Amino acid sequence: MRDVNIWSEEFGAATGAPILLIMGSMSQGVLWPDEFVGLLAAGGRRVIRYDHRDTGMSDTVDFAADPYTWDDIKNDVHRVMDAHGLESAHLVGHSAGGLLAQLIAVERPDRVRSLTVIASSPLGGGEGEVLVRALTNQPQPPGSLPEPTPEFVSYFQAQMTAPPPQDRRARIDGMIAEQRVLHGTGLPFDEDAARRLQERVHDRARDLSAAANHRLAAAANPDFEPVDVLHRVTAPTLVIEGDHEPVKPGHGAIIADRIPGARLLTVPGLGHTLPPETHDHLTTAILDHTAE
């Protein structure tokens, strides 16, 4: 497998306690909002965000010629830390980025000063299978994680048969529609701000379609998430979930229950995105959690 260049950037004082922000599957680092990042940096932290391989300005991969797995995506986290000269950092992961952070906290506790998991699922909980069953109208076995909301399911069921958009405007309109569903119903949706964000995401991508390789990587790595290991996490852990989470409702409480000493923070109005109305609440909690 060839080397892959990963784009990253950092904010704040180089002497600050380092926070590494890990975004979810198929998502660029700029989905960590600038204001959110700025508040963390203003709180004295050295903040790093990056684009996963096959997203944004990081290298894209010919998956047929150079296949990779989610283990490789996880190892990119270590590569970013190494590139910034960090032996350890406070890991903050969103959605699938939270799964990556959980696994690193299990495997390499020496690299994790603290763990913050936002809008994520418990490692080894079978969230992918729950989602597939929900989208294909299959019954969930007893003990499965809570399902996504009906609004989320109906939207993505429609997308499964919709023709792909053919031009920039149509692609961005589709990205805004998806963001609206992920935003949830707890707070007003700012369509103008969503358009500015999705135009940025669209225009800075080397190849927007390459992000779909993350699905292929997951299929090639079915055993990526070990089960019954969260009790091994020793890093101080903060779990954050919104009370309007549409994708993984109630999953945060399960994570907090399985990690010894973990604290659960429920944020009013928060869905599966990071809107401005929640930034003060989120960053205050993270700054307190990462105080050294």
GROMACS .gro file of C-alpha atoms in nm:
model
  292
    1MET     CA    1   0.000   0.000   0.000
    2ARG     CA    2   0.138   0.337  -0.097
    3ASP     CA    3   0.198   0.622   0.146
    4VAL     CA    4  -0.092   0.865   0.184
    5ASN     CA    5  -0.043   1.233   0.260
    6ILE     CA    6  -0.282   1.363   0.527
    7TRP     CA    7  -0.376   1.732   0.539
    8SER     CA    8  -0.387   1.889   0.885
    9GLU     CA    9  -0.371   2.228   1.050
   10GLU     CA   10  -0.328   2.351   1.404
   11PHE     CA   11  -0.445   2.650   1.607
   12GLY     CA   12  -0.346   2.807   1.937
   13ALA     CA   13  -0.022   2.825   2.127
   14ALA     CA   14   0.231   2.550   2.057
   15THR     CA   15   0.280   2.519   2.435
   16GLY     CA   16  -0.089   2.450   2.502
   17ALA     CA   17  -0.226   2.110   2.595
   18PRO     CA   18  -0.286   1.936   2.261
   19ILE     CA   19  -0.635   1.843   2.144
   20LEU     CA   20  -0.667   1.627   1.834
   21LEU     CA   21  -1.008   1.650   1.667
   22ILE     CA   22  -1.115   1.333   1.481
   23MET     CA   23  -1.414   1.375   1.252
   24GLY     CA   24  -1.648   1.096   1.144
   25SER     CA   25  -1.651   0.865   0.845
   26MET     CA   26  -1.643   1.030   0.500
   27SER     CA   27  -1.610   1.370   0.668
   28GLN     CA   28  -1.356   1.649   0.631
   29GLY     CA   29  -1.180   1.812   0.922
   30VAL     CA   30  -1.342   2.148   0.848
   31LEU     CA   31  -1.670   2.005   0.977
   32TRP     CA   32  -1.517   2.094   1.312
   33PRO     CA   33  -1.648   2.453   1.290
   34ASP     CA   34  -1.396   2.737   1.290
   35GLU     CA   35  -1.573   2.907   1.582
   36PHE     CA   36  -1.568   2.586   1.786
   37VAL     CA   37  -1.197   2.536   1.714
   38GLY     CA   38  -1.129   2.901   1.793
   39LEU     CA   39  -1.295   2.878   2.133
   40LEU     CA   40  -1.082   2.576   2.224
   41ALA     CA   41  -0.767   2.759   2.112
   42ALA     CA   42  -0.869   3.073   2.304
   43GLY     CA   43  -0.901   2.849   2.609
   44GLY     CA   44  -0.528   2.777   2.593
   45ARG     CA   45  -0.532   2.457   2.392
   46ARG     CA   46  -0.323   2.357   2.093
   47VAL     CA   47  -0.592   2.232   1.857
   48ILE     CA   48  -0.534   2.010   1.554
   49ARG     CA   49  -0.788   1.902   1.294
   50TYR     CA   50  -0.725   1.698   0.982
   51ASP     CA   51  -0.888   1.546   0.675
   52HIS     CA   52  -0.917   1.169   0.668
   53ARG     CA   53  -0.767   0.999   0.364
   54ASP     CA   54  -1.006   1.023   0.069
   55THR     CA   55  -1.164   1.339   0.206
   56GLY     CA   56  -1.091   1.707   0.160
   57MET     CA   57  -0.732   1.796   0.082
   58SER     CA   58  -0.578   1.467   0.193
   59ASP     CA   59  -0.471   1.220  -0.073
   60THR     CA   60  -0.733   1.020  -0.256
   61VAL     CA   61  -0.675   0.653  -0.322
   62ASP     CA   62  -0.745   0.420  -0.612
   63PHE     CA   63  -0.911   0.164  -0.387
   64ALA     CA   64  -0.901  -0.117  -0.643
   65ALA     CA   65  -0.524  -0.075  -0.683
   66ASP     CA   66  -0.444   0.021  -0.321
   67PRO     CA   67  -0.717  -0.107  -0.090
   68TYR     CA   68  -0.710  -0.016   0.276
   69THR     CA   69  -0.911  -0.085   0.590
   70TRP     CA   70  -1.038   0.109   0.888
   71ASP     CA   71  -0.727  -0.002   1.072
   72ASP     CA   72  -0.535   0.215   0.825
   73ILE     CA   73  -0.770   0.507   0.890
   74LYS     CA   74  -0.711   0.455   1.263
   75ASN     CA   75  -0.335   0.447   1.208
   76ASP     CA   76  -0.362   0.780   1.026
   77VAL     CA   77  -0.453   0.927   1.365
   78HIS     CA   78  -0.115   0.816   1.499
   79ARG     CA   79   0.055   0.954   1.188
   80VAL     CA   80  -0.103   1.296   1.243
   81MET     CA   81   0.010   1.295   1.603
   82ASP     CA   82   0.362   1.195   1.500
   83ALA     CA   83   0.373   1.466   1.234
   84HIS     CA   84   0.287   1.729   1.495
   85GLY     CA   85   0.544   1.592   1.738
   86LEU     CA   86   0.291   1.461   1.989
   87GLU     CA   87   0.360   1.158   2.205
   88SER     CA   88   0.008   1.193   2.344
   89ALA     CA   89  -0.296   1.418   2.310
   90HIS     CA   90  -0.648   1.475   2.429
   91LEU     CA   91  -0.859   1.292   2.170
   92VAL     CA   92  -1.198   1.438   2.074
   93GLY     CA   93  -1.388   1.220   1.828
   94HIS     CA   94  -1.720   1.282   1.656
   95SER     CA   95  -1.941   0.995   1.531
   96ALA     CA   96  -1.709   0.734   1.371
   97GLY     CA   97  -1.422   0.952   1.488
   98GLY     CA   98  -1.540   0.864   1.837
   99LEU     CA   99  -1.505   0.496   1.753
  100LEU     CA  100  -1.149   0.557   1.636
  101ALA     CA  101  -1.072   0.746   1.956
  102GLN     CA  102  -1.224   0.471   2.171
  103LEU     CA  103  -1.015   0.202   2.002
  104ILE     CA  104  -0.695   0.403   2.036
  105ALA     CA  105  -0.774   0.455   2.405
  106VAL     CA  106  -0.802   0.075   2.440
  107GLU     CA  107  -0.496  -0.016   2.232
  108ARG     CA  108  -0.260   0.273   2.307
  109PRO     CA  109  -0.349   0.431   2.641
  110ASP     CA  110  -0.005   0.592   2.647
  111ARG     CA  111  -0.113   0.821   2.361
  112VAL     CA  112  -0.443   0.935   2.514
  113ARG     CA  113  -0.441   1.204   2.783
  114SER     CA  114  -0.818   1.214   2.789
  115LEU     CA  115  -1.103   1.093   2.572
  116THR     CA  116  -1.405   1.293   2.457
  117VAL     CA  117  -1.665   1.115   2.246
  118ILE     CA  118  -1.939   1.316   2.071
  119ALA     CA  119  -2.246   1.175   1.891
  120SER     CA  120  -2.088   0.831   1.871
  121SER     CA  121  -2.166   0.466   1.938
  122PRO     CA  122  -1.999   0.221   2.175
  123LEU     CA  123  -1.705   0.034   2.030
  124GLY     CA  124  -1.814  -0.315   1.930
  125GLY     CA  125  -2.182  -0.232   1.961
  126GLY     CA  126  -2.278  -0.318   1.604
  127GLU     CA  127  -2.399   0.030   1.508
  128GLY     CA  128  -2.339  -0.041   1.138
  129GLU     CA  129  -2.561  -0.349   1.146
  130VAL     CA  130  -2.834  -0.156   1.329
  131LEU     CA  131  -2.827   0.110   1.059
  132VAL     CA  132  -2.841  -0.141   0.773
  133ARG     CA  133  -3.134  -0.324   0.930
  134ALA     CA  134  -3.317   0.004   0.986
  135LEU     CA  135  -3.267   0.117   0.626
  136THR     CA  136  -3.381  -0.219   0.489
  137ASN     CA  137  -3.680  -0.253   0.726
  138GLN     CA  138  -3.543  -0.561   0.901
  139PRO     CA  139  -3.625  -0.635   1.265
  140GLN     CA  140  -3.358  -0.558   1.522
  141PRO     CA  141  -3.244  -0.850   1.741
  142PRO     CA  142  -3.293  -0.817   2.117
  143GLY     CA  143  -3.017  -0.617   2.278
  144SER     CA  144  -2.937  -0.413   1.967
  145LEU     CA  145  -2.844  -0.048   1.996
  146PRO     CA  146  -3.129   0.203   1.963
  147GLU     CA  147  -3.229   0.273   1.602
  148PRO     CA  148  -3.200   0.604   1.417
  149THR     CA  149  -3.504   0.829   1.414
  150PRO     CA  150  -3.779   0.766   1.155
  151GLU     CA  151  -3.693   1.095   0.984
  152PHE     CA  152  -3.332   0.985   0.938
  153VAL     CA  153  -3.436   0.642   0.810
  154SER     CA  154  -3.691   0.773   0.561
  155TYR     CA  155  -3.449   1.031   0.421
  156PHE     CA  156  -3.168   0.782   0.361
  157GLN     CA  157  -3.404   0.518   0.225
  158ALA     CA  158  -3.507   0.770  -0.040
  159GLN     CA  159  -3.142   0.845  -0.115
  160MET     CA  160  -3.071   0.477  -0.183
  161THR     CA  161  -3.274   0.494  -0.506
  162ALA     CA  162  -3.228   0.860  -0.600
  163PRO     CA  163  -3.019   0.938  -0.911
  164PRO     CA  164  -2.679   1.095  -0.836
  165PRO     CA  165  -2.664   1.476  -0.874
  166GLN     CA  166  -2.508   1.589  -1.198
  167ASP     CA  167  -2.369   1.936  -1.125
  168ARG     CA  168  -2.219   2.145  -0.845
  169ARG     CA  169  -2.546   2.313  -0.745
  170ALA     CA  170  -2.732   1.983  -0.724
  171ARG     CA  171  -2.452   1.820  -0.524
  172ILE     CA  172  -2.443   2.106  -0.275
  173ASP     CA  173  -2.823   2.108  -0.246
  174GLY     CA  174  -2.807   1.737  -0.163
  175MET     CA  175  -2.535   1.796   0.095
  176ILE     CA  176  -2.748   2.066   0.259
  177ALA     CA  177  -3.051   1.836   0.268
  178GLU     CA  178  -2.842   1.570   0.442
  179GLN     CA  179  -2.706   1.825   0.689
  180ARG     CA  180  -3.063   1.931   0.769
  181VAL     CA  181  -3.156   1.573   0.862
  182LEU     CA  182  -2.839   1.525   1.069
  183HIS     CA  183  -2.901   1.858   1.242
  184GLY     CA  184  -3.215   1.718   1.401
  185THR     CA  185  -3.517   1.912   1.517
  186GLY     CA  186  -3.396   2.063   1.842
  187LEU     CA  187  -3.263   2.390   1.703
  188PRO     CA  188  -3.348   2.610   1.402
  189PHE     CA  189  -3.163   2.510   1.086
  190ASP     CA  190  -2.963   2.793   0.927
  191GLU     CA  191  -2.976   2.711   0.556
  192ASP     CA  192  -2.752   3.002   0.454
  193ALA     CA  193  -2.479   2.890   0.694
  194ALA     CA  194  -2.526   2.531   0.577
  195ARG     CA  195  -2.478   2.640   0.215
  196ARG     CA  196  -2.156   2.826   0.299
  197LEU     CA  197  -2.022   2.521   0.480
  198GLN     CA  198  -2.115   2.270   0.211
  199GLU     CA  199  -1.977   2.492  -0.065
  200ARG     CA  200  -1.650   2.494   0.127
  201VAL     CA  201  -1.658   2.117   0.172
  202HIS     CA  202  -1.742   2.065  -0.195
  203ASP     CA  203  -1.481   2.299  -0.336
  204ARG     CA  204  -1.185   2.195  -0.122
  205ALA     CA  205  -1.226   1.822  -0.193
  206ARG     CA  206  -0.973   1.668  -0.428
  207ASP     CA  207  -1.240   1.416  -0.528
  208LEU     CA  208  -1.574   1.436  -0.350
  209SER     CA  209  -1.671   1.083  -0.453
  210ALA     CA  210  -1.356   0.929  -0.302
  211ALA     CA  211  -1.505   0.949   0.048
  212ALA     CA  212  -1.721   0.650  -0.043
  213ASN     CA  213  -1.403   0.442  -0.017
  214HIS     CA  214  -1.456   0.453   0.361
  215ARG     CA  215  -1.751   0.216   0.310
  216LEU     CA  216  -1.529  -0.020   0.112
  217ALA     CA  217  -1.268   0.001   0.387
  218ALA     CA  218  -1.530  -0.092   0.647
  219ALA     CA  219  -1.644  -0.390   0.439
  220ALA     CA  220  -1.283  -0.504   0.408
  221ASN     CA  221  -1.236  -0.481   0.786
  222PRO     CA  222  -1.544  -0.640   0.948
  223ASP     CA  223  -1.360  -0.715   1.273
  224PHE     CA  224  -1.239  -0.357   1.323
  225GLU     CA  225  -1.445  -0.306   1.639
  226PRO     CA  226  -1.359  -0.552   1.917
  227VAL     CA  227  -1.639  -0.621   2.164
  228ASP     CA  228  -1.640  -0.600   2.543
  229VAL     CA  229  -1.322  -0.393   2.565
  230LEU     CA  230  -1.442  -0.052   2.680
  231HIS     CA  231  -1.380  -0.150   3.044
  232ARG     CA  232  -1.010  -0.133   2.950
  233VAL     CA  233  -1.023   0.242   2.882
  234THR     CA  234  -0.822   0.419   3.151
  235ALA     CA  235  -0.825   0.773   3.010
  236PRO     CA  236  -1.062   1.020   3.177
  237THR     CA  237  -1.367   1.009   2.950
  238LEU     CA  238  -1.638   1.260   2.865
  239VAL     CA  239  -1.929   1.139   2.653
  240ILE     CA  240  -2.142   1.405   2.482
  241GLU     CA  241  -2.478   1.344   2.319
  242GLY     CA  242  -2.756   1.576   2.210
  243ASP     CA  243  -3.113   1.524   2.321
  244HIS     CA  244  -3.214   1.546   1.952
  245GLU     CA  245  -2.956   1.299   1.816
  246PRO     CA  246  -3.110   1.145   1.499
  247VAL     CA  247  -2.845   0.885   1.410
  248LYS     CA  248  -2.734   0.725   1.737
  249PRO     CA  249  -2.996   0.822   1.995
  250GLY     CA  250  -2.914   0.691   2.340
  251HIS     CA  251  -2.579   0.546   2.236
  252GLY     CA  252  -2.386   0.794   2.448
  253ALA     CA  253  -2.534   0.663   2.771
  254ILE     CA  254  -2.423   0.312   2.675
  255ILE     CA  255  -2.066   0.430   2.614
  256ALA     CA  256  -2.060   0.612   2.947
  257ASP     CA  257  -2.193   0.303   3.124
  258ARG     CA  258  -1.923   0.079   2.977
  259ILE     CA  259  -1.618   0.301   3.039
  260PRO     CA  260  -1.514   0.315   3.406
  261GLY     CA  261  -1.564   0.662   3.553
  262ALA     CA  262  -1.695   0.813   3.230
  263ARG     CA  263  -1.918   1.120   3.254
  264LEU     CA  264  -2.219   1.175   3.027
  265LEU     CA  265  -2.317   1.525   2.916
  266THR     CA  266  -2.651   1.570   2.739
  267VAL     CA  267  -2.666   1.893   2.537
  268PRO     CA  268  -3.012   2.045   2.483
  269GLY     CA  269  -3.109   2.084   2.117
  270LEU     CA  270  -2.798   1.914   1.981
  271GLY     CA  271  -2.841   1.668   1.695
  272HIS     CA  272  -2.561   1.508   1.495
  273THR     CA  273  -2.397   1.833   1.383
  274LEU     CA  274  -2.216   2.107   1.574
  275PRO     CA  275  -2.428   2.423   1.535
  276PRO     CA  276  -2.317   2.760   1.678
  277GLU     CA  277  -2.581   2.760   1.951
  278THR     CA  278  -2.403   2.467   2.118
  279HIS     CA  279  -2.042   2.583   2.088
  280ASP     CA  280  -2.016   2.756   2.426
  281HIS     CA  281  -2.167   2.456   2.603
  282LEU     CA  282  -1.947   2.207   2.422
  283THR     CA  283  -1.620   2.394   2.445
  284THR     CA  284  -1.666   2.482   2.812
  285ALA     CA  285  -1.712   2.114   2.888
  286ILE     CA  286  -1.414   2.008   2.676
  287LEU     CA  287  -1.187   2.277   2.818
  288ASP     CA  288  -1.278   2.166   3.170
  289HIS     CA  289  -1.223   1.802   3.079
  290THR     CA  290  -0.881   1.867   2.920
  291ALA     CA  291  -0.748   2.096   3.194
  292GLU     CA  292  -0.403   1.980   3.306
   0.00000   0.00000   0.00000
